[in-house]
Short mmCIF file of C-alpha atoms in Angstrom, two decimals:
data_model
loop_
_atom_site.label_atom_id
_atom_site.label_comp_id
_atom_site.label_asym_id
_atom_site.label_seq_id
_atom_site.Cartn_x
_atom_site.Cartn_y
_atom_site.Cartn_z
CA MET A 1 0.00 0.00 0.00
CA SER A 2 1.34 3.43 -0.87
CA ASN A 3 1.74 6.27 1.62
CA ARG A 4 -1.05 8.13 -0.15
CA THR A 5 -3.44 5.20 0.28
CA VAL A 6 -2.51 4.84 3.94
CA SER A 7 -2.98 8.56 4.59
CA LYS A 8 -6.52 8.33 3.20
CA PHE A 9 -7.42 5.94 6.00
CA ILE A 10 -5.84 7.90 8.88
CA PRO A 11 -9.09 9.87 9.41
CA LEU A 12 -10.82 6.56 10.11
CA ALA A 13 -8.52 6.15 13.12
CA PHE A 14 -9.98 9.40 14.48
CA VAL A 15 -13.49 8.10 13.89
CA ILE A 16 -12.72 4.86 15.72
CA PHE A 17 -11.05 6.76 18.57
CA GLY A 18 -14.09 9.05 18.87
CA ILE A 19 -16.44 6.07 19.01
CA ILE A 20 -14.34 4.40 21.72
CA VAL A 21 -14.33 7.60 23.84
CA ILE A 22 -18.12 7.89 23.48
CA ILE A 23 -18.58 4.25 24.57
CA PHE A 24 -16.42 4.73 27.68
CA SER A 25 -18.14 8.03 28.50
CA ILE A 26 -21.55 6.39 28.31
CA LYS A 27 -20.30 3.58 30.54
CA GLY A 28 -19.04 6.21 33.00
CA LEU A 29 -22.47 7.87 33.01
CA ASN A 30 -24.12 4.50 33.65
CA ILE A 31 -21.73 3.68 36.48
CA GLN A 32 -22.55 6.98 38.17
CA ASP A 33 -26.23 6.10 37.90
CA ASP A 34 -25.50 3.10 40.16
CA PHE A 35 -23.63 5.21 42.73
CA LEU A 36 -25.40 6.73 45.72
CA PRO A 37 -25.21 10.34 46.94
CA ALA A 38 -23.54 11.50 50.14
CA LYS A 39 -22.12 14.67 51.64
CA GLY A 40 -18.39 14.89 52.10
CA VAL A 41 -15.95 17.37 53.60
CA ILE A 42 -12.65 18.07 51.86
CA GLN A 43 -9.75 17.29 54.21
CA ASP A 44 -6.81 17.79 51.84
CA ILE A 45 -6.02 18.77 48.27
CA GLN A 46 -2.76 17.62 46.70
CA GLU A 47 -1.59 19.14 43.43
CA PHE A 48 0.82 17.25 41.19
CA SER A 49 2.63 18.57 38.12
CA THR A 50 4.14 16.27 35.53
CA PRO A 51 6.04 17.25 32.38
CA SER A 52 3.90 17.18 29.24
CA SER A 53 4.96 16.25 25.73
CA ASP A 54 4.74 19.89 24.57
CA GLY A 55 7.38 21.04 27.07
CA GLY A 56 4.88 22.42 29.58
CA SER A 57 3.36 20.59 32.49
CA ASP A 58 0.12 18.79 33.26
CA THR A 59 -1.52 19.35 36.63
CA THR A 60 -3.59 16.73 38.41
CA PHE A 61 -5.27 16.80 41.79
CA GLU A 62 -6.06 14.32 44.53
CA VAL A 63 -8.85 15.45 46.82
CA THR A 64 -9.12 13.66 50.18
CA VAL A 65 -12.71 13.59 51.41
CA ASP A 66 -14.28 12.52 54.72
CA TYR A 67 -17.84 11.19 54.51
CA THR A 68 -20.23 8.83 56.25
CA VAL A 69 -22.17 5.90 54.79
CA ASP A 70 -24.68 4.03 56.95
CA GLY A 71 -23.12 5.45 60.13
CA LYS A 72 -19.58 4.39 59.20
CA ALA A 73 -16.94 7.08 58.60
CA TYR A 74 -14.73 6.89 55.51
CA THR A 75 -11.80 8.85 54.16
CA SER A 76 -11.10 8.38 50.46
CA VAL A 77 -9.18 10.10 47.70
CA MET A 78 -10.93 11.13 44.53
CA GLY A 79 -9.23 12.30 41.38
CA ASP A 80 -12.03 14.73 40.53
CA TYR A 81 -11.29 18.39 41.10
CA GLU A 82 -13.45 21.42 40.48
CA GLU A 83 -12.64 25.11 40.70
CA GLY A 84 -13.59 26.40 44.13
CA TYR A 85 -12.66 23.27 46.06
CA GLU A 86 -10.93 24.12 49.32
CA VAL A 87 -10.11 22.32 52.55
CA GLY A 88 -13.14 22.25 54.89
CA LYS A 89 -15.69 22.72 52.11
CA GLU A 90 -18.72 20.41 52.09
CA ILE A 91 -19.29 18.83 48.69
CA ASP A 92 -21.73 16.41 47.10
CA ILE A 93 -20.17 13.08 46.22
CA LEU A 94 -21.31 9.74 44.86
CA TYR A 95 -20.08 6.45 46.32
CA ASP A 96 -20.17 2.89 45.08
CA PRO A 97 -22.68 0.95 47.21
CA GLN A 98 -20.65 -2.23 46.61
CA ASP A 99 -17.45 -0.53 47.83
CA PRO A 100 -18.09 2.75 49.69
CA THR A 101 -14.39 3.62 49.52
CA VAL A 102 -14.81 4.38 45.80
CA ILE A 103 -16.07 7.94 45.34
CA VAL A 104 -16.49 10.50 42.57
CA SER A 105 -17.70 14.07 42.60
CA LYS A 106 -21.36 14.48 41.85
CA GLY A 107 -21.77 15.73 38.32
CA LYS A 108 -21.75 14.39 34.82
CA GLY A 109 -20.21 17.39 33.08
CA PRO A 110 -16.90 15.77 32.08
CA PHE A 111 -18.67 12.83 30.47
CA TYR A 112 -20.86 15.13 28.36
CA TYR A 113 -17.79 17.17 27.45
CA PHE A 114 -15.95 14.08 26.19
CA ILE A 115 -19.01 12.95 24.24
CA GLY A 116 -19.34 16.38 22.59
CA ILE A 117 -15.67 16.56 21.63
CA SER A 118 -15.81 12.98 20.32
CA ILE A 119 -18.77 13.80 18.08
CA VAL A 120 -16.79 16.67 16.57
CA VAL A 121 -13.76 14.38 16.05
CA ILE A 122 -15.96 11.76 14.36
CA ILE A 123 -17.57 14.33 12.03
CA VAL A 124 -14.21 15.83 11.04
CA GLY A 125 -12.72 12.35 10.56
CA LEU A 126 -15.61 11.21 8.35
CA PHE A 127 -15.56 14.44 6.34
CA THR A 128 -11.79 14.16 5.81
CA PHE A 129 -12.04 10.48 4.86
CA ILE A 130 -14.83 11.06 2.32
CA ARG A 131 -13.01 14.08 0.87
CA GLY A 132 -9.86 11.98 0.56
CA LEU A 133 -11.67 9.32 -1.45
CA PHE A 134 -12.33 11.82 -4.22
CA ARG A 135 -8.76 13.09 -4.54
#
């Protein structure tokens, strides 16, 4: 296969990637539907910076939360972080009823964001692929 033929099919990789991201986002939404709500209090926020491929840095957060489920106190770390989080702040969380130590912040925004971006990637990939067929 020539390089030109191969390059015509590269946009399909974007389409496939977009579909995979949508599938995992929908699964994430469904998992949250099985989680139960609770109130938590932020005990600690750790910020981590790692070098990124573009020479900058990527920042991630670990938020330690205290909460109670069925009268039992828990302290767990969640990777979710939202602007305005601060130590001592009460937040809404969701916990896994099968394993109450697994928590996420209440909200489905990131999943919808990933789905939206994936739809754009799929449309651009399909458009580019179809346009490439006629060159």
